[in-house]
Every structure is written in C-alpha cells, then in structure tokens.
CSV table of N, CA, C and O in Angstrom, one decimal:
chain,number,residue,atom,x,y,z
Q,1,MET,N,15.5,2.1,-23.3
Q,1,MET,CA,16.4,1.8,-22.1
Q,1,MET,C,16.4,0.3,-21.9
Q,1,MET,O,15.3,-0.4,-22.1
Q,2,ARG,N,17.5,-0.3,-21.5
Q,2,ARG,CA,17.6,-1.7,-21.2
Q,2,ARG,C,18.1,-1.9,-19.8
Q,2,ARG,O,18.9,-1.2,-19.3
Q,3,THR,N,17.6,-3.0,-19.2
Q,3,THR,CA,18.0,-3.4,-17.9
Q,3,THR,C,18.2,-4.9,-17.8
Q,3,THR,O,17.8,-5.6,-18.8
Q,4,SER,N,18.7,-5.5,-16.8
Q,4,SER,CA,18.9,-6.9,-16.7
Q,4,SER,C,18.2,-7.4,-15.5
Q,4,SER,O,18.0,-6.7,-14.5
Q,5,LEU,N,17.8,-8.7,-15.5
Q,5,LEU,CA,17.2,-9.4,-14.4
Q,5,LEU,C,18.4,-9.8,-13.5
Q,5,LEU,O,19.5,-10.2,-13.9
Q,6,ARG,N,18.2,-9.6,-12.2
Q,6,ARG,CA,19.3,-9.9,-11.2
Q,6,ARG,C,18.8,-10.8,-10.1
Q,6,ARG,O,17.6,-10.7,-9.7
Q,7,LYS,N,19.6,-11.6,-9.6
Q,7,LYS,CA,19.3,-12.4,-8.4
Q,7,LYS,C,19.2,-11.5,-7.2
Q,7,LYS,O,20.1,-10.7,-6.9
Q,8,MET,N,18.1,-11.7,-6.4
Q,8,MET,CA,17.9,-10.9,-5.2
Q,8,MET,C,17.3,-11.9,-4.2
Q,8,MET,O,16.1,-12.2,-4.1
Q,9,GLY,N,18.2,-12.5,-3.4
Q,9,GLY,CA,17.9,-13.5,-2.4
Q,9,GLY,C,17.4,-14.7,-3.2
Q,9,GLY,O,18.1,-15.2,-4.1
Q,10,ASN,N,16.2,-15.2,-2.8
Q,10,ASN,CA,15.6,-16.3,-3.5
Q,10,ASN,C,14.7,-15.9,-4.7
Q,10,ASN,O,14.0,-16.7,-5.3
Q,11,SER,N,14.8,-14.7,-5.1
Q,11,SER,CA,13.9,-14.1,-6.1
Q,11,SER,C,14.8,-13.5,-7.2
Q,11,SER,O,16.0,-13.5,-7.1
Q,12,THR,N,14.1,-13.0,-8.2
Q,12,THR,CA,14.8,-12.3,-9.3
Q,12,THR,C,14.1,-11.0,-9.4
Q,12,THR,O,12.9,-10.8,-9.4
Q,13,GLY,N,15.0,-9.9,-9.6
Q,13,GLY,CA,14.4,-8.6,-9.6
Q,13,GLY,C,15.0,-7.8,-10.8
Q,13,GLY,O,15.9,-8.3,-11.5
Q,14,MET,N,14.6,-6.6,-10.9
Q,14,MET,CA,15.0,-5.8,-12.0
Q,14,MET,C,15.1,-4.3,-11.5
Q,14,MET,O,14.3,-3.9,-10.8
Q,15,ILE,N,16.2,-3.7,-11.8
Q,15,ILE,CA,16.4,-2.3,-11.5
Q,15,ILE,C,15.7,-1.4,-12.5
Q,15,ILE,O,15.9,-1.6,-13.7
Q,16,VAL,N,14.8,-0.6,-12.0
Q,16,VAL,CA,14.0,0.3,-12.9
Q,16,VAL,C,14.6,1.7,-12.7
Q,16,VAL,O,14.5,2.3,-11.6
Q,17,PRO,N,15.1,2.3,-13.7
Q,17,PRO,CA,15.6,3.7,-13.6
Q,17,PRO,C,14.6,4.7,-13.1
Q,17,PRO,O,13.4,4.6,-13.4
Q,18,ARG,N,15.1,5.7,-12.4
Q,18,ARG,CA,14.2,6.7,-11.8
Q,18,ARG,C,13.4,7.4,-12.9
Q,18,ARG,O,12.2,7.8,-12.7
Q,19,SER,N,14.0,7.6,-14.1
Q,19,SER,CA,13.3,8.3,-15.1
Q,19,SER,C,12.1,7.5,-15.6
Q,19,SER,O,11.0,8.1,-16.0
Q,20,ILE,N,12.2,6.2,-15.6
Q,20,ILE,CA,11.1,5.4,-16.0
Q,20,ILE,C,10.0,5.4,-15.0
Q,20,ILE,O,8.8,5.5,-15.2
Q,21,LEU,N,10.4,5.3,-13.7
Q,21,LEU,CA,9.4,5.4,-12.6
Q,21,LEU,C,8.7,6.7,-12.7
Q,21,LEU,O,7.4,6.8,-12.5
Q,22,GLY,N,9.4,7.8,-12.9
Q,22,GLY,CA,8.8,9.1,-13.0
Q,22,GLY,C,7.8,9.2,-14.1
Q,22,GLY,O,6.7,9.8,-14.0
Q,23,ALA,N,8.1,8.6,-15.2
Q,23,ALA,CA,7.2,8.6,-16.4
Q,23,ALA,C,5.9,7.9,-16.2
Q,23,ALA,O,4.9,8.3,-16.8
Q,24,ILE,N,5.9,7.0,-15.2
Q,24,ILE,CA,4.6,6.3,-14.9
Q,24,ILE,C,4.0,6.7,-13.6
Q,24,ILE,O,3.0,6.2,-13.2
Q,25,GLY,N,4.6,7.7,-13.0
Q,25,GLY,CA,4.1,8.3,-11.8
Q,25,GLY,C,4.3,7.4,-10.5
Q,25,GLY,O,3.6,7.4,-9.6
Q,26,ALA,N,5.4,6.6,-10.5
Q,26,ALA,CA,5.7,5.7,-9.4
Q,26,ALA,C,6.9,6.2,-8.7
Q,26,ALA,O,7.7,6.9,-9.2
Q,27,THR,N,7.0,5.7,-7.4
Q,27,THR,CA,8.2,6.0,-6.7
Q,27,THR,C,8.7,4.8,-6.0
Q,27,THR,O,8.1,3.7,-6.0
Q,28,THR,N,9.9,4.8,-5.5
Q,28,THR,CA,10.5,3.7,-4.8
Q,28,THR,C,9.6,3.2,-3.7
Q,28,THR,O,9.1,4.0,-2.9
Q,29,GLY,N,9.3,1.9,-3.6
Q,29,GLY,CA,8.4,1.3,-2.6
Q,29,GLY,C,7.0,1.3,-3.0
Q,29,GLY,O,6.2,0.7,-2.3
Q,30,ALA,N,6.6,1.8,-4.2
Q,30,ALA,CA,5.2,1.8,-4.7
Q,30,ALA,C,4.8,0.4,-5.0
Q,30,ALA,O,5.6,-0.4,-5.5
Q,31,ALA,N,3.6,0.0,-4.7
Q,31,ALA,CA,3.0,-1.3,-5.1
Q,31,ALA,C,2.8,-1.3,-6.6
Q,31,ALA,O,2.3,-0.3,-7.1
Q,32,MET,N,3.1,-2.4,-7.2
Q,32,MET,CA,2.9,-2.5,-8.6
Q,32,MET,C,2.1,-3.7,-9.0
Q,32,MET,O,2.2,-4.7,-8.3
Q,33,ASP,N,1.3,-3.6,-10.0
Q,33,ASP,CA,0.6,-4.8,-10.6
Q,33,ASP,C,1.4,-5.3,-11.8
Q,33,ASP,O,1.9,-4.5,-12.6
Q,34,LEU,N,1.5,-6.6,-11.8
Q,34,LEU,CA,2.2,-7.3,-12.9
Q,34,LEU,C,1.2,-8.2,-13.7
Q,34,LEU,O,0.4,-8.8,-13.1
Q,35,ARG,N,1.4,-8.2,-15.0
Q,35,ARG,CA,0.6,-9.2,-15.8
Q,35,ARG,C,1.4,-9.5,-17.1
Q,35,ARG,O,2.3,-8.7,-17.4
Q,36,VAL,N,1.0,-10.5,-17.7
Q,36,VAL,CA,1.7,-10.9,-19.0
Q,36,VAL,C,0.6,-10.8,-20.1
Q,36,VAL,O,-0.5,-11.4,-20.0
Q,37,GLU,N,1.0,-10.1,-21.1
Q,37,GLU,CA,0.1,-10.0,-22.3
Q,37,GLU,C,1.0,-10.3,-23.6
Q,37,GLU,O,2.0,-9.7,-23.8
Q,38,ASP,N,0.6,-11.3,-24.3
Q,38,ASP,CA,1.3,-11.7,-25.6
Q,38,ASP,C,2.8,-11.9,-25.3
Q,38,ASP,O,3.6,-11.4,-26.1
Q,39,GLY,N,3.1,-12.5,-24.2
Q,39,GLY,CA,4.5,-12.8,-23.9
Q,39,GLY,C,5.3,-11.6,-23.4
Q,39,GLY,O,6.5,-11.7,-23.3
Q,40,LYS,N,4.6,-10.5,-23.1
Q,40,LYS,CA,5.3,-9.3,-22.6
Q,40,LYS,C,4.9,-9.1,-21.1
Q,40,LYS,O,3.7,-9.3,-20.8
Q,41,LEU,N,5.8,-8.7,-20.3
Q,41,LEU,CA,5.6,-8.3,-18.9
Q,41,LEU,C,5.1,-6.9,-18.9
Q,41,LEU,O,5.8,-6.0,-19.3
Q,42,ILE,N,3.9,-6.7,-18.3
Q,42,ILE,CA,3.3,-5.4,-18.2
Q,42,ILE,C,3.3,-5.0,-16.8
Q,42,ILE,O,2.7,-5.7,-15.9
Q,43,VAL,N,3.9,-3.9,-16.4
Q,43,VAL,CA,4.0,-3.4,-15.0
Q,43,VAL,C,3.3,-2.0,-14.9
Q,43,VAL,O,3.7,-1.1,-15.7
Q,44,THR,N,2.3,-1.9,-14.0
Q,44,THR,CA,1.6,-0.7,-13.8
Q,44,THR,C,1.5,-0.4,-12.3
Q,44,THR,O,1.5,-1.3,-11.5
Q,45,PRO,N,1.5,0.9,-12.0
Q,45,PRO,CA,1.3,1.2,-10.5
Q,45,PRO,C,-0.1,0.6,-10.1
Q,45,PRO,O,-1.1,0.7,-10.8
Q,46,ALA,N,0.0,0.0,-8.9
Q,46,ALA,CA,-1.3,-0.6,-8.4
Q,46,ALA,C,-2.3,0.5,-8.0
Q,46,ALA,O,-1.9,1.6,-7.5
Q,47,GLU,N,-3.5,0.1,-8.2
Q,47,GLU,CA,-4.6,1.1,-7.8
Q,47,GLU,C,-4.7,1.0,-6.3
Q,47,GLU,O,-4.5,0.0,-5.7
Q,48,ARG,N,-5.0,2.2,-5.7
Q,48,ARG,CA,-5.2,2.2,-4.3
Q,48,ARG,C,-6.4,1.5,-3.9
Q,48,ARG,O,-7.4,1.6,-4.6
Q,49,VAL,N,-6.4,0.8,-2.8
Q,49,VAL,CA,-7.6,0.2,-2.2
Q,49,VAL,C,-8.1,1.0,-1.1
Q,49,VAL,O,-7.4,1.8,-0.5
Q,50,ALA,N,-9.3,0.7,-0.7
Q,50,ALA,CA,-10.0,1.5,0.3
Q,50,ALA,C,-9.2,1.7,1.6
Q,50,ALA,O,-9.3,2.8,2.2
Q,51,ARG,N,-8.5,0.7,2.1
Q,51,ARG,CA,-7.8,0.8,3.4
Q,51,ARG,C,-6.3,1.2,3.2
Q,51,ARG,O,-5.6,1.1,4.2
Q,52,ASP,N,-5.8,1.5,2.1
Q,52,ASP,CA,-4.4,2.0,1.9
Q,52,ASP,C,-4.2,3.1,2.9
Q,52,ASP,O,-4.9,4.1,3.0
Q,53,GLY,N,-3.1,3.0,3.6
Q,53,GLY,CA,-2.6,4.1,4.5
Q,53,GLY,C,-3.3,4.1,5.9
Q,53,GLY,O,-2.9,4.9,6.7
Q,54,TRP,N,-4.2,3.2,6.2
Q,54,TRP,CA,-4.9,3.1,7.5
Q,54,TRP,C,-3.9,2.8,8.6
Q,54,TRP,O,-3.9,3.4,9.7
Q,55,ALA,N,-3.0,1.8,8.4
Q,55,ALA,CA,-2.0,1.4,9.4
Q,55,ALA,C,-1.1,2.6,9.7
Q,55,ALA,O,-0.8,2.9,10.9
Q,56,GLU,N,-0.6,3.3,8.7
Q,56,GLU,CA,0.2,4.5,9.0
Q,56,GLU,C,-0.5,5.6,9.7
Q,56,GLU,O,0.0,6.2,10.6
Q,57,ALA,N,-1.8,5.8,9.3
Q,57,ALA,CA,-2.6,6.8,10.0
Q,57,ALA,C,-2.8,6.4,11.5
Q,57,ALA,O,-2.7,7.3,12.4
Q,58,ALA,N,-3.1,5.2,11.7
Q,58,ALA,CA,-3.3,4.7,13.1
Q,58,ALA,C,-2.1,4.9,13.9
Q,58,ALA,O,-2.1,5.3,15.1
Q,59,ALA,N,-0.9,4.5,13.4
Q,59,ALA,CA,0.3,4.7,14.1
Q,59,ALA,C,0.6,6.1,14.4
Q,59,ALA,O,1.1,6.5,15.5
Q,60,GLY,N,0.3,7.0,13.4
Q,60,GLY,CA,0.5,8.5,13.7
Q,60,GLY,C,-0.4,9.0,14.8
Q,60,GLY,O,0.0,9.8,15.6
Q,61,LEU,N,-1.6,8.5,14.8
Q,61,LEU,CA,-2.6,8.9,15.8
Q,61,LEU,C,-2.1,8.4,17.2
Q,61,LEU,O,-2.2,9.1,18.2
Q,62,ALA,N,-1.6,7.2,17.3
Q,62,ALA,CA,-1.2,6.6,18.5
Q,62,ALA,C,0.0,7.4,19.0
Q,62,ALA,O,0.2,7.6,20.2
Q,63,ALA,N,0.9,7.8,18.1
Q,63,ALA,CA,2.1,8.6,18.5
Q,63,ALA,C,1.7,9.9,19.2
Q,63,ALA,O,2.4,10.4,20.0
Q,64,THR,N,0.5,10.5,18.8
Q,64,THR,CA,0.1,11.8,19.4
Q,64,THR,C,-0.6,11.6,20.7
Q,64,THR,O,-0.8,12.6,21.4
Q,65,GLY,N,-1.1,10.4,20.9
Q,65,GLY,CA,-2.0,10.2,22.2
Q,65,GLY,C,-3.4,10.6,22.0
Q,65,GLY,O,-4.2,10.5,22.9
Q,66,GLU,N,-3.8,11.0,20.8
Q,66,GLU,CA,-5.2,11.4,20.5
Q,66,GLU,C,-6.2,10.3,20.7
Q,66,GLU,O,-7.3,10.6,21.0
Q,67,GLU,N,-5.8,9.1,20.5
Q,67,GLU,CA,-6.7,8.0,20.6
Q,67,GLU,C,-7.2,7.8,22.0
Q,67,GLU,O,-8.3,7.3,22.3
Q,68,LEU,N,-6.5,8.4,23.0
Q,68,LEU,CA,-6.9,8.3,24.4
Q,68,LEU,C,-8.2,9.1,24.7
Q,68,LEU,O,-8.9,8.8,25.6
Q,69,GLU,N,-8.4,10.1,23.9
Q,69,GLU,CA,-9.6,10.9,24.1
Q,69,GLU,C,-10.9,10.1,23.9
Q,69,GLU,O,-11.9,10.5,24.4
Q,70,TRP,N,-10.8,9.0,23.1
Q,70,TRP,CA,-12.0,8.2,22.8
Q,70,TRP,C,-12.3,7.2,23.9
Q,70,TRP,O,-13.4,6.6,23.9
Q,71,LEU,N,-11.4,6.9,24.7
Q,71,LEU,CA,-11.6,5.8,25.7
Q,71,LEU,C,-12.8,6.0,26.6
Q,71,LEU,O,-13.4,5.0,27.0
Q,72,GLY,N,-13.1,7.2,27.1
Q,72,GLY,CA,-14.1,7.4,28.0
Q,72,GLY,C,-15.5,7.5,27.3
Q,72,GLY,O,-16.5,7.6,28.0
Q,73,LEU,N,-15.6,7.6,26.0
Q,73,LEU,CA,-16.8,7.8,25.3
Q,73,LEU,C,-17.5,6.5,25.1
Q,73,LEU,O,-16.9,5.5,24.8
Q,74,GLY,N,-18.8,6.5,25.3
Q,74,GLY,CA,-19.6,5.3,25.0
Q,74,GLY,C,-20.7,5.6,24.0
Q,74,GLY,O,-20.9,6.8,23.6
Q,75,ILE,N,-21.4,4.6,23.7
Q,75,ILE,CA,-22.6,4.8,22.8
Q,75,ILE,C,-23.8,4.9,23.7
Q,75,ILE,O,-23.9,4.2,24.6
Q,76,ALA,N,-24.7,5.8,23.3
Q,76,ALA,CA,-26.0,5.9,24.0
Q,76,ALA,C,-26.6,4.6,24.2
Q,76,ALA,O,-26.7,3.8,23.2
Q,77,ASP,N,-27.1,4.2,25.3
Q,77,ASP,CA,-27.8,3.0,25.6
Q,77,ASP,C,-26.9,1.7,25.5
Q,77,ASP,O,-27.4,0.7,25.1
Q,78,ASP,N,-25.6,1.9,25.8
Q,78,ASP,CA,-24.7,0.8,25.8
Q,78,ASP,C,-25.2,-0.4,26.6
Q,78,ASP,O,-25.0,-1.6,26.3
Q,79,ALA,N,-25.8,-0.1,27.7
Q,79,ALA,CA,-26.2,-1.1,28.7
Q,79,ALA,C,-27.3,-2.0,28.1
Q,79,ALA,O,-27.4,-3.2,28.5
Q,80,LYS,N,-28.0,-1.6,27.1
Q,80,LYS,CA,-29.1,-2.4,26.5
Q,80,LYS,C,-28.5,-3.3,25.4
Q,80,LYS,O,-29.3,-4.2,24.9
Q,81,LEU,N,-27.3,-3.2,25.0
Q,81,LEU,CA,-26.7,-4.0,24.0
Q,81,LEU,C,-26.3,-5.4,24.5
Q,81,LEU,O,-25.9,-5.5,25.6
Q,82,THR,N,-26.5,-6.4,23.7
Q,82,THR,CA,-26.1,-7.7,24.0
Q,82,THR,C,-25.1,-8.2,23.0
Q,82,THR,O,-25.2,-7.9,21.8
Q,83,TRP,N,-24.0,-8.8,23.5
Q,83,TRP,CA,-22.9,-9.2,22.6
Q,83,TRP,C,-22.8,-10.7,22.5
Q,83,TRP,O,-23.1,-11.4,23.4
C-alpha cells in the first residue's frame, strides 16, 4: 500500500489506512513511537506508561461526585504531622 506525505498546518503528516492500523493493533488517536533505522521510518504503537488514563479516570470520578466522599476523611494522628 502506498500513501503520500501531506501538509498539515505547520507540519507534515501521512494518512494511514484503517487496515494498516488494524494490522498493528492501533486506532485513531493512539500514541505512536517513531524512529529511523537504515533510512527507514519505523512507526510502532507506543507502550503504555504507568499513568496513562489517570486524567480520564479522575475526570470520570469528578463527574460522579464520588471524590466528595474522601473530603471528610483524615489520616490517623494528622495533628502530629509537620509540613
């Protein structure tokens, strides 16, 4: 399969057909790692990092109001702590 590089704002991009994305297990919006080997561009799905998805999870929690349940809870012996 062949594609072309295209101007996208101040950058250059490439349209990747859905069949190619599916073959590597990627979807639209997925983070990708790029590297050059022997003059070839190698594109692979980025590995997940420890905090991937935390922002979305926090936003979902905030939307339910569940975070309010924690506001009244303290740590035993809070008064002894110095900050």
